[in-house]
PDB file of C-alpha atoms in Angstrom:
ATOM      1  CA  MET A   1      45.622 -12.349 108.040  1.00 52.00           C
ATOM      2  CA  HIS A   2      41.977 -13.239 107.918  1.00 59.00           C
ATOM      3  CA  PHE A   3      39.819 -12.979 105.682  1.00 64.00           C
ATOM      4  CA  GLU A   4      35.695 -12.529 105.139  1.00 71.00           C
ATOM      5  CA  PHE A   5      34.123 -14.586 102.982  1.00 73.00           C
ATOM      6  CA  ASP A   6      30.709 -12.257 103.197  1.00 83.00           C
ATOM      7  CA  ALA A   7      28.396 -12.448  99.774  1.00 86.00           C
ATOM      8  CA  LYS A   8      29.760 -10.350  98.195  1.00 87.00           C
ATOM      9  CA  PHE A   9      32.500 -12.738  97.490  1.00 85.00           C
ATOM     10  CA  TRP A  10      30.778 -15.848  97.026  1.00 86.00           C
ATOM     11  CA  VAL A  11      28.600 -13.359  94.786  1.00 91.00           C
ATOM     12  CA  GLY A  12      31.970 -12.651  92.423  1.00 90.00           C
ATOM     13  CA  ILE A  13      32.963 -17.084  93.550  1.00 90.00           C
ATOM     14  CA  ALA A  14      29.541 -17.350  91.600  1.00 91.00           C
ATOM     15  CA  PHE A  15      30.315 -15.247  88.432  1.00 91.00           C
ATOM     16  CA  ILE A  16      33.182 -16.995  88.002  1.00 91.00           C
ATOM     17  CA  SER A  17      32.592 -19.458  87.888  1.00 90.00           C
ATOM     18  CA  PHE A  18      29.416 -18.866  85.329  1.00 89.00           C
ATOM     19  CA  ILE A  19      31.046 -17.053  83.125  1.00 88.00           C
ATOM     20  CA  ALA A  20      33.971 -20.285  83.198  1.00 86.00           C
ATOM     21  CA  LEU A  21      31.649 -23.035  83.136  1.00 86.00           C
ATOM     22  CA  ILE A  22      29.460 -21.150  80.327  1.00 88.00           C
ATOM     23  CA  ALA A  23      32.639 -20.153  78.495  1.00 84.00           C
ATOM     24  CA  LYS A  24      33.584 -23.589  76.983  1.00 85.00           C
ATOM     25  CA  PRO A  25      29.765 -24.257  75.602  1.00 86.00           C
ATOM     26  CA  VAL A  26      29.333 -20.763  74.261  1.00 86.00           C
ATOM     27  CA  GLY A  27      32.424 -20.612  73.022  1.00 85.00           C
ATOM     28  CA  ARG A  28      32.054 -23.210  70.945  1.00 88.00           C
ATOM     29  CA  ILE A  29      28.377 -21.885  69.631  1.00 89.00           C
ATOM     30  CA  ILE A  30      30.495 -18.675  68.908  1.00 89.00           C
ATOM     31  CA  VAL A  31      33.313 -20.464  67.375  1.00 90.00           C
ATOM     32  CA  ALA A  32      30.907 -22.483  65.856  1.00 91.00           C
ATOM     33  CA  GLY A  33      29.051 -19.599  63.891  1.00 91.00           C
ATOM     34  CA  LEU A  34      32.087 -17.559  62.862  1.00 92.00           C
ATOM     35  CA  ASP A  35      33.053 -20.627  61.382  1.00 93.00           C
ATOM     36  CA  LYS A  36      29.232 -20.771  59.699  1.00 94.00           C
ATOM     37  CA  ARG A  37      29.513 -18.101  58.945  1.00 94.00           C
ATOM     38  CA  GLY A  38      33.129 -18.204  57.617  1.00 93.00           C
ATOM     39  CA  ASN A  39      32.934 -21.143  55.407  1.00 95.00           C
ATOM     40  CA  ARG A  40      29.497 -18.482  54.368  1.00 95.00           C
ATOM     41  CA  ILE A  41      31.330 -16.628  52.798  1.00 95.00           C
ATOM     42  CA  GLN A  42      33.530 -18.970  51.602  1.00 96.00           C
ATOM     43  CA  ASN A  43      31.649 -20.420  49.734  1.00 96.00           C
ATOM     44  CA  ASP A  44      30.467 -16.656  48.489  1.00 95.00           C
ATOM     45  CA  LEU A  45      33.716 -15.932  47.743  1.00 96.00           C
ATOM     46  CA  ASP A  46      34.251 -19.284  45.618  1.00 96.00           C
ATOM     47  CA  GLU A  47      30.472 -19.167  43.906  1.00 96.00           C
ATOM     48  CA  ALA A  48      31.656 -15.616  42.710  1.00 96.00           C
ATOM     49  CA  VAL A  49      34.888 -16.967  41.571  1.00 96.00           C
ATOM     50  CA  ARG A  50      33.272 -18.869  39.808  1.00 97.00           C
ATOM     51  CA  LEU A  51      31.006 -16.780  37.828  1.00 96.00           C
ATOM     52  CA  ARG A  52      33.285 -14.365  37.913  1.00 97.00           C
ATOM     53  CA  GLU A  53      35.660 -17.111  34.822  1.00 96.00           C
ATOM     54  CA  GLU A  54      32.076 -18.132  33.459  1.00 96.00           C
ATOM     55  CA  ALA A  55      31.460 -14.998  33.134  1.00 96.00           C
ATOM     56  CA  GLN A  56      35.039 -14.367  31.437  1.00 97.00           C
ATOM     57  CA  ALA A  57      34.587 -17.321  29.748  1.00 96.00           C
ATOM     58  CA  LEU A  58      31.504 -16.157  28.104  1.00 96.00           C
ATOM     59  CA  LEU A  59      33.495 -12.249  26.851  1.00 96.00           C
ATOM     60  CA  ALA A  60      35.308 -14.767  25.852  1.00 96.00           C
ATOM     61  CA  GLY A  61      33.217 -16.391  23.747  1.00 95.00           C
ATOM     62  CA  TYR A  62      31.358 -13.740  22.909  1.00 96.00           C
ATOM     63  CA  GLN A  63      34.535 -11.709  21.143  1.00 95.00           C
ATOM     64  CA  LYS A  64      35.801 -14.794  19.049  1.00 96.00           C
ATOM     65  CA  ASN A  65      32.170 -14.845  17.663  1.00 96.00           C
ATOM     66  CA  GLN A  66      32.366 -11.035  17.190  1.00 96.00           C
ATOM     67  CA  LYS A  67      35.819 -11.936  15.566  1.00 96.00           C
ATOM     68  CA  LYS A  68      34.296 -14.179  13.684  1.00 96.00           C
ATOM     69  CA  ALA A  69      31.529 -12.146  12.304  1.00 95.00           C
ATOM     70  CA  LEU A  70      33.512  -9.400  11.452  1.00 95.00           C
ATOM     71  CA  SER A  71      35.507 -11.183   9.922  1.00 95.00           C
ATOM     72  CA  GLU A  72      32.312 -13.264   8.236  1.00 95.00           C
ATOM     73  CA  VAL A  73      30.688  -9.531   7.236  1.00 95.00           C
ATOM     74  CA  GLU A  74      34.591  -8.562   5.554  1.00 95.00           C
ATOM     75  CA  GLU A  75      34.480 -12.562   3.039  1.00 96.00           C
ATOM     76  CA  ILE A  76      31.275 -10.846   1.501  1.00 96.00           C
ATOM     77  CA  LEU A  77      31.738  -7.384   1.730  1.00 96.00           C
ATOM     78  CA  ALA A  78      35.320  -8.524  -0.369  1.00 95.00           C
ATOM     79  CA  HIS A  79      32.722 -11.328  -2.405  1.00 96.00           C
ATOM     80  CA  ALA A  80      29.933  -7.700  -3.037  1.00 95.00           C
ATOM     81  CA  ARG A  81      32.855  -5.552  -3.509  1.00 96.00           C
ATOM     82  CA  SER A  82      34.297  -8.406  -6.086  1.00 95.00           C
ATOM     83  CA  GLU A  83      30.889  -9.377  -7.440  1.00 95.00           C
ATOM     84  CA  VAL A  84      29.998  -5.497  -8.416  1.00 95.00           C
ATOM     85  CA  ALA A  85      33.678  -5.766 -10.383  1.00 95.00           C
ATOM     86  CA  ARG A  86      32.277  -8.396 -12.491  1.00 96.00           C
ATOM     87  CA  VAL A  87      28.510  -7.922 -13.063  1.00 95.00           C
ATOM     88  CA  THR A  88      30.252  -4.553 -13.903  1.00 95.00           C
ATOM     89  CA  LYS A  89      33.643  -5.010 -16.244  1.00 96.00           C
ATOM     90  CA  GLU A  90      29.751  -7.953 -17.663  1.00 96.00           C
ATOM     91  CA  THR A  91      27.981  -5.300 -18.293  1.00 95.00           C
ATOM     92  CA  ARG A  92      30.222  -3.149 -20.009  1.00 95.00           C
ATOM     93  CA  GLU A  93      31.339  -5.642 -22.430  1.00 95.00           C
ATOM     94  CA  ASN A  94      27.751  -6.266 -22.972  1.00 95.00           C
ATOM     95  CA  LEU A  95      27.421  -2.958 -23.784  1.00 95.00           C
ATOM     96  CA  GLU A  96      30.236  -2.174 -25.623  1.00 94.00           C
ATOM     97  CA  LYS A  97      29.236  -4.919 -27.923  1.00 95.00           C
ATOM     98  CA  GLU A  98      25.295  -4.287 -28.634  1.00 94.00           C
ATOM     99  CA  LEU A  99      26.284  -0.814 -28.824  1.00 95.00           C
ATOM    100  CA  SER A 100      29.380  -2.259 -31.624  1.00 94.00           C
ATOM    101  CA  ARG A 101      26.684  -5.016 -33.277  1.00 95.00           C
ATOM    102  CA  LYS A 102      23.519  -1.347 -33.120  1.00 94.00           C
ATOM    103  CA  THR A 103      26.257   0.852 -34.874  1.00 95.00           C
ATOM    104  CA  GLU A 104      27.245  -2.608 -37.609  1.00 95.00           C
ATOM    105  CA  LEU A 105      23.050  -2.251 -38.226  1.00 94.00           C
ATOM    106  CA  ALA A 106      23.196   1.353 -38.772  1.00 93.00           C
ATOM    107  CA  MET A 107      26.284   1.064 -40.594  1.00 95.00           C
ATOM    108  CA  GLN A 108      24.607  -1.281 -43.419  1.00 95.00           C
ATOM    109  CA  LYS A 109      21.377   0.645 -43.611  1.00 94.00           C
ATOM    110  CA  ILE A 110      23.152   3.845 -44.158  1.00 93.00           C
ATOM    111  CA  ALA A 111      25.310   1.385 -47.480  1.00 92.00           C
ATOM    112  CA  GLN A 112      21.588   0.409 -48.134  1.00 94.00           C
ATOM    113  CA  ALA A 113      20.217   3.509 -47.653  1.00 91.00           C
ATOM    114  CA  GLU A 114      23.273   5.011 -50.378  1.00 92.00           C
ATOM    115  CA  THR A 115      22.431   1.810 -53.185  1.00 92.00           C
ATOM    116  CA  SER A 116      18.458   3.383 -52.609  1.00 92.00           C
ATOM    117  CA  VAL A 117      19.509   6.392 -53.326  1.00 92.00           C
ATOM    118  CA  VAL A 118      22.031   5.318 -56.135  1.00 89.00           C
ATOM    119  CA  GLN A 119      19.499   3.366 -57.779  1.00 92.00           C
ATOM    120  CA  GLU A 120      16.986   6.011 -57.660  1.00 91.00           C
ATOM    121  CA  MET A 121      18.490   8.548 -59.372  1.00 91.00           C
ATOM    122  CA  ARG A 122      20.508   6.402 -61.929  1.00 88.00           C
ATOM    123  CA  ASP A 123      16.790   4.717 -62.930  1.00 88.00           C
ATOM    124  CA  THR A 124      15.325   8.747 -62.877  1.00 89.00           C
ATOM    125  CA  LEU A 125      18.702   9.107 -65.215  1.00 87.00           C
ATOM    126  CA  VAL A 126      17.096   6.487 -67.047  1.00 85.00           C
ATOM    127  CA  ASP A 127      13.904   7.654 -67.737  1.00 86.00           C
ATOM    128  CA  MET A 128      14.450  10.884 -68.257  1.00 88.00           C
ATOM    129  CA  VAL A 129      17.270   9.530 -71.082  1.00 85.00           C
ATOM    130  CA  THR A 130      14.712   8.063 -72.478  1.00 84.00           C
ATOM    131  CA  GLN A 131      12.673  10.665 -72.477  1.00 86.00           C
ATOM    132  CA  ALA A 132      15.311  13.176 -74.439  1.00 83.00           C
ATOM    133  CA  SER A 133      16.051  10.421 -76.905  1.00 77.00           C
ATOM    134  CA  LYS A 134      11.907   9.937 -77.750  1.00 74.00           C
ATOM    135  CA  ASN A 135      11.202  13.864 -77.947  1.00 80.00           C
ATOM    136  CA  VAL A 136      14.714  14.048 -80.385  1.00 75.00           C
ATOM    137  CA  ILE A 137      14.203  10.654 -81.886  1.00 63.00           C
ATOM    138  CA  SER A 138      10.590  11.511 -83.101  1.00 70.00           C
ATOM    139  CA  ALA A 139      11.487  14.941 -84.087  1.00 74.00           C
ATOM    140  CA  ASN A 140      14.540  14.495 -86.279  1.00 71.00           C
ATOM    141  CA  LEU A 141      13.501  10.656 -87.731  1.00 66.00           C
ATOM    142  CA  SER A 142      11.232   8.868 -89.570  1.00 68.00           C
ATOM    143  CA  LYS A 143       8.615   6.650 -86.943  1.00 71.00           C
ATOM    144  CA  ASP A 144      10.798   3.278 -88.196  1.00 75.00           C
ATOM    145  CA  LYS A 145      14.282   4.546 -88.013  1.00 74.00           C
ATOM    146  CA  ALA A 146      13.454   6.058 -84.382  1.00 65.00           C
ATOM    147  CA  GLU A 147      11.832   2.736 -82.935  1.00 75.00           C
ATOM    148  CA  SER A 148      14.647   1.339 -84.134  1.00 80.00           C
ATOM    149  CA  LEU A 149      17.108   3.379 -82.534  1.00 73.00           C
ATOM    150  CA  LEU A 150      15.005   3.420 -79.248  1.00 75.00           C
ATOM    151  CA  SER A 151      14.997  -0.104 -78.889  1.00 83.00           C
ATOM    152  CA  ASN A 152      19.473   0.121 -79.962  1.00 84.00           C
ATOM    153  CA  SER A 153      19.374   2.646 -76.621  1.00 82.00           C
ATOM    154  CA  ILE A 154      17.567   1.047 -74.497  1.00 82.00           C
ATOM    155  CA  ALA A 155      19.018  -2.014 -74.286  1.00 84.00           C
ATOM    156  CA  GLU A 156      22.389  -0.329 -74.844  1.00 82.00           C
ATOM    157  CA  VAL A 157      22.077   1.464 -71.488  1.00 79.00           C
ATOM    158  CA  GLY A 158      20.467  -1.455 -70.037  1.00 75.00           C
ATOM    159  CA  ARG A 159      23.352  -3.664 -70.076  1.00 77.00           C
ATOM    160  CA  LYS A 160      25.648  -1.135 -69.458  1.00 75.00           C
ATOM    161  CA  LEU A 161      23.717  -0.408 -66.155  1.00 72.00           C
ATOM    162  CA  HIS A 162      24.549  -3.260 -64.812  1.00 64.00           C
TER     163      HIS A 162
END
């Protein structure tokens, strides 16, 4: 058996040797590139996780603030409702007091008007009685006797009315 080493053989050996020689450095370069890319992907994933955690923290903060704001709104509404109820009650009481005061004032005015009408009727009656008495007395009595009776009658009517 004899092997002939022709040019094809030596080209094949040279090619395999070349591949073997550059495989290690090229492999290192490829591995370094893949490691670099893997590190970059890992950093991107870590950044994404960090950003997600920040977003969740912000969301939790906003939800907390929203709950706090809703609680404050409910407190404000409750206070406003109680204030409206208080003002309504106070206004109703004031209106009732004012109505009572005006009713009392109207009753006093009515009483004064009644008193005034009664007094006016008494005065008119006294004037009419006095005039009638004068007419009767002057027709039937002498002047001296008439004046005496008239004076006595006026005095007596004045006493009885007052």
